[in-house]
Coordinates of C-alpha atoms in Angstrom, one line a residue:
M31 CA 93.5 133.6 -80.0
C32 CA 96.6 134.4 -78.0
G33 CA 99.7 136.5 -78.0
I34 CA 103.1 135.0 -78.2
A35 CA 106.7 136.1 -77.7
G36 CA 110.1 134.5 -77.7
I37 CA 113.8 134.9 -77.6
V38 CA 116.6 132.8 -79.1
D39 CA 120.0 133.5 -77.6
F40 CA 123.0 131.4 -78.4
H41 CA 125.1 133.1 -75.8
P42 CA 125.8 131.2 -72.6
P43 CA 122.6 131.1 -70.3
S44 CA 122.1 134.0 -68.0
N45 CA 119.9 134.5 -65.0
G46 CA 117.9 137.3 -66.6
R47 CA 116.3 135.3 -69.4
G48 CA 113.2 134.3 -67.4
E49 CA 112.5 137.9 -66.4
L50 CA 112.9 139.2 -70.0
I51 CA 110.6 136.6 -71.6
T52 CA 108.1 137.3 -68.8
S53 CA 108.1 141.0 -69.4
M54 CA 107.7 140.5 -73.2
T55 CA 104.9 138.1 -72.7
D56 CA 103.1 140.4 -70.1
A57 CA 103.2 143.2 -72.7
L58 CA 100.6 141.1 -74.6
T59 CA 98.2 140.5 -71.7
Q60 CA 95.3 142.2 -73.6
R61 CA 95.6 139.6 -76.3
G62 CA 95.2 136.8 -73.8
P63 CA 93.8 137.7 -70.4
D64 CA 92.9 134.1 -69.4
E65 CA 96.4 132.8 -68.7
G66 CA 100.1 133.7 -69.1
R67 CA 102.9 131.1 -69.1
V68 CA 106.6 131.0 -70.2
W69 CA 109.0 128.2 -71.0
V70 CA 112.8 128.8 -70.6
G71 CA 115.2 126.4 -72.4
K72 CA 118.9 126.3 -72.9
S73 CA 119.0 128.6 -75.9
A74 CA 115.4 129.7 -76.3
S75 CA 112.5 131.1 -74.3
L76 CA 108.9 131.2 -75.3
G77 CA 105.9 132.9 -73.7
T78 CA 102.1 132.9 -74.3
R79 CA 99.2 135.0 -73.2
R80 CA 96.1 132.8 -73.7
L81 CA 92.5 133.7 -74.7
S82 CA 90.8 130.4 -74.2
V83 CA 88.6 129.4 -77.1
I84 CA 89.2 125.7 -77.9
D85 CA 89.6 123.2 -75.0
V86 CA 89.3 125.8 -72.4
A87 CA 90.6 123.5 -69.6
G88 CA 93.3 121.7 -71.4
G89 CA 94.8 124.1 -73.9
S90 CA 97.5 125.7 -71.8
Q91 CA 100.8 126.8 -73.5
P92 CA 103.6 126.8 -74.3
I93 CA 103.5 123.0 -74.8
V94 CA 106.7 120.9 -74.9
H95 CA 107.3 117.4 -76.4
Q96 CA 110.3 115.4 -75.2
H97 CA 111.0 111.9 -76.3
G98 CA 113.3 110.0 -73.9
D99 CA 116.6 111.7 -73.6
Q100 CA 116.2 113.8 -76.7
P101 CA 116.2 117.6 -76.5
P102 CA 112.7 119.2 -76.2
V103 CA 110.5 120.6 -79.0
A104 CA 108.5 123.5 -77.7
L105 CA 105.6 125.4 -79.3
A106 CA 104.0 128.8 -78.7
Y107 CA 101.0 129.2 -80.9
T108 CA 98.3 131.7 -81.6
G109 CA 95.4 131.1 -83.9
E110 CA 92.7 128.6 -85.0
V111 CA 93.2 125.6 -87.2
F112 CA 89.8 124.7 -88.6
N113 CA 90.8 121.2 -89.8
H114 CA 92.4 120.2 -86.6
R115 CA 90.0 117.3 -86.1
E116 CA 90.9 115.7 -89.4
L117 CA 94.6 116.3 -88.8
R118 CA 94.3 114.8 -85.3
A119 CA 92.7 111.6 -86.8
E120 CA 95.5 111.4 -89.4
L121 CA 98.2 111.9 -86.9
A122 CA 96.7 109.4 -84.4
G123 CA 96.7 106.9 -87.3
R124 CA 100.4 107.5 -87.6
G125 CA 101.1 106.7 -84.0
H126 CA 100.7 110.1 -82.3
D127 CA 99.2 110.3 -78.8
F128 CA 97.2 113.3 -77.6
A129 CA 96.6 114.5 -74.1
T130 CA 94.2 117.4 -74.9
D131 CA 91.5 118.3 -77.3
S132 CA 93.2 121.6 -78.3
D133 CA 94.3 122.5 -81.8
T134 CA 97.6 123.7 -80.3
E135 CA 98.6 120.1 -79.6
V136 CA 97.7 119.1 -83.1
V137 CA 99.9 121.8 -84.5
L138 CA 102.9 120.6 -82.4
H139 CA 102.4 117.0 -83.6
A140 CA 101.9 118.1 -87.2
Y141 CA 105.4 119.7 -86.9
L142 CA 106.8 116.6 -85.4
E143 CA 105.4 114.5 -88.2
W144 CA 106.0 116.8 -91.3
G145 CA 108.4 119.4 -90.1
T146 CA 107.9 122.8 -91.6
A147 CA 105.8 121.3 -94.4
C148 CA 103.0 121.1 -91.7
A149 CA 102.2 124.7 -92.7
E150 CA 100.8 123.6 -96.0
R151 CA 98.4 121.2 -94.2
L152 CA 96.9 123.8 -91.9
L153 CA 93.5 125.3 -92.8
G154 CA 93.0 128.4 -90.7
M155 CA 94.6 131.5 -89.3
F156 CA 97.7 131.3 -87.2
A157 CA 101.2 132.5 -86.2
F158 CA 103.4 130.2 -84.2
A159 CA 106.9 129.5 -83.1
V160 CA 108.6 126.1 -82.7
W161 CA 111.9 125.7 -80.8
D162 CA 113.4 122.5 -82.0
G163 CA 116.0 121.5 -79.5
R164 CA 117.1 118.6 -81.5
S165 CA 118.5 120.8 -84.3
E166 CA 118.8 124.0 -82.1
E167 CA 116.6 125.8 -84.6
L168 CA 113.7 128.3 -84.3
V169 CA 110.9 128.1 -86.8
L170 CA 108.3 130.9 -87.2
I171 CA 105.3 130.4 -89.4
R172 CA 102.6 132.9 -90.3
D173 CA 99.3 132.1 -92.0
R174 CA 98.7 132.7 -95.7
F175 CA 97.0 136.1 -95.5
G176 CA 98.5 137.6 -92.3
I177 CA 95.4 137.4 -90.3
Y178 CA 97.6 136.9 -87.2
P179 CA 100.6 139.3 -86.7
M180 CA 104.2 138.4 -86.2
Y181 CA 107.2 140.7 -85.8
Y182 CA 110.8 139.9 -85.2
A183 CA 114.2 141.6 -84.8
E184 CA 117.8 140.4 -84.7
V185 CA 119.4 140.9 -81.3
P186 CA 122.9 140.1 -80.0
G187 CA 123.2 136.3 -79.9
G188 CA 120.0 135.6 -81.8
L189 CA 116.5 136.8 -82.4
A190 CA 113.4 138.2 -80.6
F191 CA 109.9 137.9 -81.8
G192 CA 106.3 138.7 -80.8
S193 CA 102.7 139.0 -81.9
E194 CA 103.0 142.8 -81.5
I195 CA 105.8 145.3 -81.6
K196 CA 105.2 146.2 -77.9
A197 CA 106.6 142.8 -76.9
L198 CA 109.8 143.5 -78.8
L199 CA 110.2 147.0 -77.2
E200 CA 110.5 145.2 -73.9
H201 CA 113.9 143.8 -75.1
P202 CA 116.8 146.1 -73.9
C203 CA 118.4 145.9 -77.4
I204 CA 115.3 147.2 -79.3
A205 CA 114.7 150.9 -78.9
P206 CA 111.7 152.9 -79.9
E207 CA 113.5 154.5 -82.8
V208 CA 111.9 155.3 -86.1
G209 CA 113.7 156.4 -89.3
L210 CA 112.4 157.9 -92.5
D211 CA 111.1 154.6 -93.9
G212 CA 109.1 154.1 -90.8
L213 CA 107.7 157.6 -91.0
R214 CA 106.9 157.1 -94.7
A215 CA 104.9 154.0 -93.8
V216 CA 103.0 155.8 -91.0
I217 CA 102.3 159.1 -92.9
G218 CA 101.8 157.5 -96.3
F219 CA 99.6 154.9 -94.8
V220 CA 101.2 152.1 -96.8
K221 CA 104.0 149.7 -95.8
L222 CA 106.8 148.2 -97.7
P223 CA 106.7 144.4 -97.4
Q224 CA 108.3 143.3 -94.1
S225 CA 108.4 146.9 -92.7
G226 CA 108.0 146.9 -88.9
I227 CA 108.0 150.7 -88.7
Y228 CA 110.6 150.7 -85.9
R229 CA 114.3 150.5 -86.7
D230 CA 115.5 146.9 -87.0
V231 CA 112.0 145.5 -86.5
Q232 CA 110.6 143.5 -89.4
E233 CA 107.1 142.0 -89.9
M234 CA 106.9 138.5 -91.2
M235 CA 105.2 138.4 -94.5
P236 CA 102.0 136.3 -94.8
G237 CA 102.5 132.8 -96.2
T238 CA 106.1 132.6 -95.1
L239 CA 108.2 130.6 -92.6
L240 CA 111.4 131.7 -91.0
R241 CA 114.2 129.5 -89.7
M242 CA 116.9 130.6 -87.4
N243 CA 119.9 128.6 -86.1
R244 CA 123.5 129.2 -85.4
T245 CA 124.3 129.8 -89.0
G246 CA 121.8 132.6 -89.5
I247 CA 118.3 133.3 -90.7
S248 CA 116.4 132.2 -93.8
V249 CA 112.9 133.0 -94.9
H250 CA 110.9 130.8 -97.2
R251 CA 107.5 131.3 -98.9
Y252 CA 105.3 128.2 -98.5
W253 CA 102.1 129.7 -100.1
S254 CA 101.3 132.3 -102.7
L255 CA 98.5 133.3 -105.0
T256 CA 99.0 131.1 -108.1
P257 CA 97.3 131.5 -111.5
K258 CA 95.4 128.5 -112.8
E259 CA 93.1 128.1 -115.8
H260 CA 89.4 128.2 -114.7
T261 CA 87.4 125.7 -116.6
D262 CA 84.0 125.8 -114.8
D263 CA 81.0 127.4 -116.3
L264 CA 79.0 130.1 -114.6
D265 CA 76.5 127.8 -112.8
T266 CA 79.3 125.4 -111.6
T267 CA 81.3 128.4 -110.4
I268 CA 78.4 129.8 -108.4
A269 CA 77.7 126.4 -106.8
T270 CA 81.3 125.9 -106.0
V271 CA 81.6 129.3 -104.3
R272 CA 78.5 128.5 -102.2
E273 CA 79.9 125.1 -101.2
L274 CA 83.3 126.5 -100.2
L275 CA 81.7 129.4 -98.3
E276 CA 79.3 127.1 -96.5
D277 CA 82.1 124.8 -95.4
S278 CA 84.2 127.7 -94.2
V279 CA 81.4 129.2 -92.1
R280 CA 80.5 125.8 -90.7
R281 CA 84.1 125.2 -89.6
Q282 CA 84.6 128.7 -88.2
M283 CA 81.5 128.6 -86.1
V284 CA 83.0 125.8 -84.0
S285 CA 84.1 127.1 -80.6
D286 CA 84.0 126.2 -76.9
V287 CA 83.0 129.8 -76.1
P288 CA 80.2 132.0 -77.6
V289 CA 80.4 133.2 -81.2
G290 CA 78.8 136.2 -82.7
L291 CA 78.9 138.1 -86.0
F292 CA 79.6 141.7 -87.1
L293 CA 76.5 142.7 -89.1
S294 CA 76.5 145.9 -91.2
G295 CA 73.5 145.1 -93.4
G296 CA 75.8 144.8 -96.4
L297 CA 76.2 141.8 -98.7
D298 CA 79.3 140.3 -97.1
S299 CA 78.3 140.3 -93.4
S300 CA 74.7 139.5 -94.1
A301 CA 75.7 136.4 -96.2
L302 CA 77.9 135.1 -93.4
T303 CA 75.2 135.7 -90.8
A304 CA 72.6 133.8 -92.9
L305 CA 75.0 130.9 -93.4
A306 CA 75.9 130.9 -89.7
A307 CA 72.2 130.8 -88.7
Q308 CA 72.0 127.5 -90.5
S309 CA 74.5 126.0 -88.1
P310 CA 74.6 128.0 -84.9
S311 CA 76.9 125.6 -83.0
A312 CA 78.2 128.3 -80.7
A313 CA 75.1 130.5 -80.4
L314 CA 73.8 131.6 -77.0
D315 CA 70.3 130.2 -76.0
G316 CA 70.0 128.7 -79.4
K317 CA 70.0 132.1 -81.2
L318 CA 72.8 133.8 -83.0
R319 CA 74.1 137.1 -81.7
T320 CA 74.9 140.0 -84.0
F321 CA 76.5 143.4 -83.4
A322 CA 76.6 146.7 -85.3
V323 CA 77.9 150.2 -84.7
G324 CA 75.7 153.2 -84.7
F325 CA 76.3 156.8 -83.9
G326 CA 74.4 158.7 -81.3
G327 CA 74.5 162.4 -80.4
S328 CA 73.3 165.2 -82.7
Q329 CA 74.2 163.6 -86.0
E330 CA 72.0 162.6 -88.9
F331 CA 73.1 160.5 -91.8
R332 CA 74.4 162.4 -94.9
A333 CA 75.0 160.5 -98.1
D334 CA 78.3 160.9 -100.0
D335 CA 80.2 159.2 -102.8
I336 CA 81.3 156.3 -100.4
R337 CA 78.1 155.7 -98.5
T338 CA 74.8 156.3 -100.2
T339 CA 72.7 154.6 -97.5
P340 CA 72.9 154.2 -93.7
D341 CA 73.4 150.7 -92.2
A342 CA 70.6 150.7 -89.7
P343 CA 67.6 149.9 -91.9
F344 CA 69.4 147.0 -93.6
V345 CA 70.7 145.7 -90.3
Q346 CA 67.2 145.6 -88.9
R347 CA 66.0 143.9 -92.1
M348 CA 68.5 141.1 -91.5
V349 CA 67.7 140.9 -87.8
D350 CA 64.0 140.5 -88.6
H351 CA 64.8 138.0 -91.4
L352 CA 66.9 135.7 -89.3
G353 CA 65.7 136.4 -85.7
T354 CA 69.2 137.1 -84.3
V355 CA 69.8 138.6 -80.9
H356 CA 71.1 141.9 -82.0
T357 CA 73.0 144.8 -80.3
T358 CA 73.7 148.1 -81.9
V359 CA 76.4 150.0 -80.1
E360 CA 75.7 153.7 -80.3
V361 CA 78.8 155.8 -80.2
T362 CA 78.8 159.6 -79.7
G363 CA 81.3 162.1 -80.8
R364 CA 82.4 162.7 -77.2
E365 CA 83.1 159.0 -76.7
L366 CA 85.2 159.0 -79.8
M367 CA 87.3 161.8 -78.3
D368 CA 87.6 160.1 -74.9
P369 CA 91.3 160.2 -73.9
Q370 CA 91.2 156.7 -72.4
A371 CA 89.7 155.1 -75.5
R372 CA 92.1 156.9 -77.8
A373 CA 95.1 155.9 -75.7
A374 CA 93.9 152.3 -75.8
V375 CA 93.6 152.4 -79.6
L376 CA 97.2 153.8 -79.9
R377 CA 98.4 151.2 -77.5
A378 CA 96.8 148.5 -79.6
R379 CA 98.3 149.8 -82.8
D380 CA 101.8 150.6 -81.5
M381 CA 101.8 153.4 -84.1
P382 CA 99.6 156.2 -85.2
T383 CA 97.3 156.1 -88.2
P384 CA 94.9 158.6 -89.9
L385 CA 91.9 156.4 -89.2
G386 CA 91.0 158.1 -86.0
D387 CA 87.2 157.8 -85.4
L388 CA 87.1 154.6 -87.5
D389 CA 89.5 152.9 -85.1
T390 CA 88.0 154.2 -82.0
S391 CA 84.4 153.3 -82.9
L392 CA 85.6 149.8 -83.9
Y393 CA 87.4 149.5 -80.5
L394 CA 84.2 150.5 -78.7
L395 CA 82.1 148.1 -80.8
C396 CA 84.5 145.2 -80.0
K397 CA 84.5 146.1 -76.3
A398 CA 80.7 145.8 -76.2
F399 CA 80.8 142.7 -78.4
R400 CA 83.2 141.0 -75.9
Q401 CA 80.7 141.4 -73.1
D402 CA 78.6 138.7 -74.7
C403 CA 80.9 136.8 -77.0
T404 CA 84.6 135.8 -77.2
V405 CA 84.7 135.1 -81.0
A406 CA 83.4 137.2 -83.9
L407 CA 83.0 136.3 -87.5
T408 CA 83.7 139.2 -89.9
G409 CA 83.1 139.8 -93.6
D410 CA 86.6 141.2 -94.3
G411 CA 88.2 139.9 -97.5
A412 CA 85.2 139.7 -99.7
D413 CA 85.6 143.0 -101.4
E414 CA 89.3 142.2 -102.2
L415 CA 88.5 138.8 -103.5
F416 CA 85.2 139.3 -105.4
G417 CA 85.8 142.8 -106.7
G418 CA 83.7 144.9 -104.4
Y419 CA 85.4 148.2 -104.5
D420 CA 84.6 150.9 -107.1
W421 CA 88.2 150.7 -108.5
F422 CA 87.5 147.2 -109.7
L423 CA 84.6 148.4 -111.8
D424 CA 86.1 151.5 -113.4
P425 CA 88.3 150.4 -116.3
A426 CA 90.4 153.6 -116.0
F427 CA 91.6 152.5 -112.5
R428 CA 92.7 149.1 -113.8
K429 CA 95.4 150.7 -115.9
V430 CA 96.8 152.9 -113.2
Q431 CA 100.3 151.9 -112.3
G432 CA 99.9 152.6 -108.6
L433 CA 98.1 151.5 -105.5
P434 CA 94.4 151.6 -106.4
W435 CA 92.9 152.6 -103.1
L436 CA 95.2 155.7 -103.0
E437 CA 94.6 156.6 -106.6
Y438 CA 90.9 156.3 -105.9
A439 CA 91.1 158.7 -103.0
R440 CA 92.9 161.2 -105.1
Q441 CA 90.6 161.1 -108.1
K442 CA 87.3 160.5 -106.4
L443 CA 87.6 162.1 -103.0
G444 CA 89.6 165.1 -104.1
A445 CA 92.6 164.1 -102.0
P446 CA 95.9 165.8 -102.7
G447 CA 98.9 163.8 -103.9
Q448 CA 99.7 162.6 -100.4
Q449 CA 96.3 162.9 -98.7
Y450 CA 97.3 162.9 -95.1
T451 CA 100.1 165.5 -95.1
G452 CA 98.1 168.7 -95.4
L453 CA 98.9 169.8 -91.8
L454 CA 102.6 168.8 -91.9
D455 CA 105.6 171.0 -92.6
P456 CA 106.2 171.1 -96.4
D457 CA 109.9 170.7 -96.0
F458 CA 109.4 167.6 -93.9
V459 CA 107.0 166.2 -96.4
R460 CA 109.4 166.8 -99.2
Q461 CA 112.1 165.0 -97.2
L462 CA 109.9 161.9 -97.0
E463 CA 109.6 161.6 -100.8
L464 CA 106.3 159.9 -100.4
D465 CA 105.6 159.7 -104.1
Q466 CA 108.7 157.6 -104.8
Y467 CA 108.1 155.6 -101.7
E468 CA 104.5 154.7 -102.8
Q469 CA 105.8 153.8 -106.3
D470 CA 108.5 151.5 -104.6
V471 CA 105.7 149.7 -102.7
Y472 CA 103.7 149.2 -105.8
S473 CA 106.7 148.0 -107.8
T474 CA 107.8 145.6 -105.1
T475 CA 104.3 144.2 -104.8
V476 CA 103.5 143.6 -108.5
A477 CA 106.9 142.0 -109.0
G478 CA 105.5 139.0 -107.2
I479 CA 102.5 138.5 -109.5
E480 CA 102.5 135.3 -111.6
T481 CA 100.7 135.5 -114.9
L482 CA 98.7 133.0 -116.9
D483 CA 99.5 132.4 -120.6
G484 CA 96.7 133.3 -122.9
E485 CA 94.8 135.4 -120.4
S486 CA 92.9 138.4 -121.8
E487 CA 94.0 142.0 -121.1
T488 CA 91.0 142.6 -118.9
D489 CA 91.7 139.5 -116.8
Q490 CA 95.4 140.4 -116.5
D491 CA 94.4 143.9 -115.2
I492 CA 91.9 142.3 -112.8
R493 CA 94.4 139.8 -111.6
R494 CA 96.9 142.6 -110.9
M495 CA 94.2 144.6 -109.1
T496 CA 93.1 141.6 -107.0
Y497 CA 96.7 140.7 -106.1
L498 CA 97.4 144.3 -105.0
N499 CA 94.2 144.3 -102.9
L500 CA 94.8 140.9 -101.3
T501 CA 98.4 141.5 -100.5
G502 CA 98.2 145.3 -99.8
Y503 CA 94.9 146.8 -98.9
L504 CA 93.8 143.7 -97.1
R505 CA 96.8 144.0 -94.7
I506 CA 95.4 147.4 -93.6
I507 CA 91.9 145.9 -93.0
L508 CA 93.2 142.8 -91.1
D509 CA 95.7 144.7 -89.0
R510 CA 92.9 147.1 -87.9
K511 CA 90.4 144.3 -87.1
D512 CA 93.1 142.3 -85.2
R513 CA 94.4 145.2 -83.1
M514 CA 91.0 146.6 -82.2
G515 CA 89.6 143.2 -81.4
M516 CA 92.5 142.0 -79.4
A517 CA 92.6 145.2 -77.4
T518 CA 89.4 143.9 -75.9
A519 CA 90.3 140.2 -76.0
L520 CA 87.9 139.5 -78.9
E521 CA 89.0 136.9 -81.5
S522 CA 88.0 137.8 -85.1
R523 CA 87.6 135.0 -87.7
V524 CA 87.5 135.7 -91.5
P525 CA 85.5 133.0 -93.4
F526 CA 86.1 134.7 -96.8
L527 CA 89.8 134.1 -96.3
D528 CA 89.6 130.3 -96.3
H529 CA 92.5 129.7 -98.7
R530 CA 90.6 127.1 -100.7
L531 CA 87.9 129.7 -101.5
V532 CA 90.6 132.3 -102.3
E533 CA 92.5 130.0 -104.6
Y534 CA 89.4 129.2 -106.5
V535 CA 87.9 132.7 -106.8
Y536 CA 91.3 134.3 -107.6
N537 CA 91.3 132.4 -110.9
V538 CA 87.7 133.1 -111.9
P539 CA 87.6 135.3 -115.1
W540 CA 86.2 138.8 -114.7
S541 CA 83.4 137.9 -117.1
I542 CA 82.1 135.5 -114.5
K543 CA 82.9 137.6 -111.4
S544 CA 80.9 140.5 -112.9
F545 CA 78.5 138.6 -115.0
D546 CA 75.5 141.0 -114.3
G547 CA 77.6 144.2 -114.4
R548 CA 77.6 144.9 -110.7
E549 CA 80.2 144.6 -107.9
K550 CA 80.5 141.1 -106.4
S551 CA 78.1 139.5 -108.9
L552 CA 79.5 136.1 -108.2
L553 CA 79.1 136.3 -104.5
R554 CA 75.6 137.8 -104.8
A555 CA 74.6 134.9 -107.0
A556 CA 76.0 132.3 -104.6
V557 CA 73.9 133.6 -101.7
R558 CA 70.8 135.0 -103.5
D559 CA 68.4 132.5 -101.8
L560 CA 69.6 133.6 -98.3
L561 CA 69.0 137.3 -98.3
P562 CA 66.1 139.7 -98.6
P563 CA 66.3 141.6 -102.0
S564 CA 66.9 145.0 -100.3
V565 CA 70.0 143.6 -98.7
L566 CA 71.1 141.4 -101.6
Y567 CA 71.2 144.4 -104.0
R568 CA 72.4 147.1 -101.6
K569 CA 75.2 149.1 -103.0
K570 CA 78.6 148.6 -101.4
A571 CA 79.1 150.9 -98.4
G572 CA 82.3 151.1 -96.3
Y573 CA 82.7 151.1 -92.6
P574 CA 80.8 154.2 -91.3
P575 CA 82.6 157.4 -90.1
T576 CA 81.0 159.6 -87.5
Q577 CA 79.1 162.7 -88.7
D578 CA 78.7 164.0 -85.1
P579 CA 79.8 167.7 -84.9
A580 CA 81.0 167.0 -81.3
Y581 CA 83.7 164.8 -82.7
A582 CA 84.9 167.5 -85.2
A583 CA 84.9 170.0 -82.4
G584 CA 86.9 167.8 -80.1
L585 CA 89.5 167.2 -82.9
R586 CA 89.9 170.9 -83.4
A587 CA 90.3 171.4 -79.7
E588 CA 93.1 168.8 -79.6
L589 CA 94.9 170.5 -82.5
A590 CA 94.6 173.9 -80.7
R591 CA 96.2 172.4 -77.6
I592 CA 99.1 171.0 -79.6
L593 CA 99.6 174.2 -81.5
A594 CA 99.7 176.2 -78.3
D595 CA 102.2 173.8 -76.7
R596 CA 105.6 174.7 -78.1
Q597 CA 107.0 171.7 -76.2
A598 CA 104.7 169.2 -78.0
P599 CA 106.9 166.5 -79.6
V600 CA 105.0 166.8 -82.9
H601 CA 105.4 170.5 -83.1
T602 CA 108.5 170.5 -85.3
L603 CA 106.7 168.4 -87.9
L604 CA 103.8 170.8 -88.3
S605 CA 102.8 173.6 -90.6
P606 CA 101.4 176.1 -88.0
N607 CA 99.5 178.0 -90.6
A608 CA 97.8 174.9 -92.0
V609 CA 96.9 173.7 -88.6
R610 CA 95.5 177.1 -87.7
A611 CA 93.4 177.2 -90.9
F612 CA 91.9 173.8 -90.0
I613 CA 91.0 174.9 -86.5
E614 CA 89.3 178.0 -87.8
G615 CA 87.6 176.2 -90.7
G616 CA 84.8 174.8 -88.4
S617 CA 83.0 171.6 -89.1
G618 CA 83.2 171.9 -92.9
A619 CA 86.5 170.1 -93.2
S620 CA 86.6 167.2 -95.7
R621 CA 87.1 163.6 -94.7
I622 CA 90.6 163.7 -96.0
N623 CA 91.6 166.8 -94.1
R624 CA 90.0 165.4 -91.0
A625 CA 92.1 162.2 -91.4
G626 CA 95.2 164.4 -91.7
A627 CA 94.2 166.1 -88.4
E628 CA 93.7 162.8 -86.8
L629 CA 97.2 161.7 -87.9
V630 CA 98.7 164.8 -86.2
V631 CA 96.9 164.2 -83.0
Q632 CA 98.0 160.5 -82.9
L633 CA 101.6 161.4 -83.9
D634 CA 101.7 163.6 -80.8
L635 CA 100.3 161.0 -78.5
W636 CA 102.6 158.3 -80.0
L637 CA 105.8 160.5 -79.6
R638 CA 104.8 161.2 -76.0
N639 CA 103.6 157.8 -74.8
Y640 CA 106.2 155.7 -76.6
Q641 CA 109.0 158.2 -76.2
V642 CA 109.9 157.6 -79.8
H643 CA 113.1 159.0 -81.1
L644 CA 112.9 160.1 -84.8
L645 CA 116.0 159.4 -86.9
T646 CA 115.5 162.1 -89.4

């Protein structure tokens, strides 16, 4: 995994281009601490920060191909292509010569052979830029699910792009300005497709490619979720899921540096760990390493509607079952309020979120993980694909014309209409028109769903629900894992998002996906021989929040500081009475109210550290 940045400028060359691309690239150092390089051409500049994973010695970038007197073709690439060996053999058969063992070089030669159609041949997670000097054209390509980020903005004379927004903010023509739409995305915690939060910044959509030349910019979708008739019976479907998942894990365990796994003791991470244990090609000392988060301090587990059981007993059951080398990272409430850790989380995000302790604990987990391993396998994507969330199982939610995860929070968690706005000034909240914004996101998303003739009403509802989760909620999950991991130079791989597996399961009827009446019936059946019964049948539990009173006390203290500081940049957005009531309410605040408080604290830090100018 790496970070990339670039500029296309059709103005006459100037002396400052090398300095600009260097500063944009250096802003991404945390994504790639092993090496930083830039390439400066006539009309384009590319930069990479490298985290060495495949061909550690020979995989430097950007790489450039130049045949005779022809103009150069240059590539800046971040990601992993898990079928690079097959592609290398095919390209070699077509006359291509390779100087390294890296997948980066395979991607460049795939472009030289097939042009932008190379994207359809890549199995993996990636975001890359090709400057084709032969046609004076920039090509940006992002993987099918958006596992790897990519942002861009039009600038005078061309375009600037980068793996993270912080790289773009190094460009003198891109200011840290945020309008109402950006604030809606931050405060509503849901983004319109392509929204980059900051004014004029756009996020490349998953499964798309962008072309930019002297005539302008065009964006093309090369992959989408497509409905197909499923003709396999239950036994064949179970066997096919197992086969596809085994192949995905086998491929994603390949690395020239140590690989470990996140292990929560749930079905998804436990299944991956059991499959990885069968082919520990990158294990240390012949044993697989696993990592989990725990919470120290004066806190005891308290069950609720989201988490009925703690992770620790199930994690230990899997460790005993497989014999992994395991580390549980114990995080205290004081560590979650540590100013340096919280600043690092915001720096990784480039924007505030209401996730607060969830982000900070994941950052601290990744930081400890990185001490032993460079690559992590994670179970993200399984719930969205196999129907693991409660809103899949409740028929009432399937009919809701809205974003299911937000509707669930309102109906099941007692959240208000806009759950994170409780401490904000009511006039400001009304100005945001969040209800309409959320409906616009929903309408825009469902407009892209293709239907299948003759599909039952239930399967139509589940297809819509699955599509919304894979294209909406999953973006939140993947962004979080990418930013917290890369803030510590830890690469996360997502075996459940092998596009072959997704294309297959997306079209499985609900009667097969839920054949035994439980969440993720199909996945459970596919791995039933790998897991102890207690883990196999454990009820879905989300990522754990802290229950440490020290964290809640620290959060109230931060709010008290902000309320007392009339010069605090977030002050004009607050409802002082609501903030005061939260501070005086003690540790009994609900999870939703606590998330709203986290949003306020992060908004203040964001406005200070990024010197954001709000265009309201």
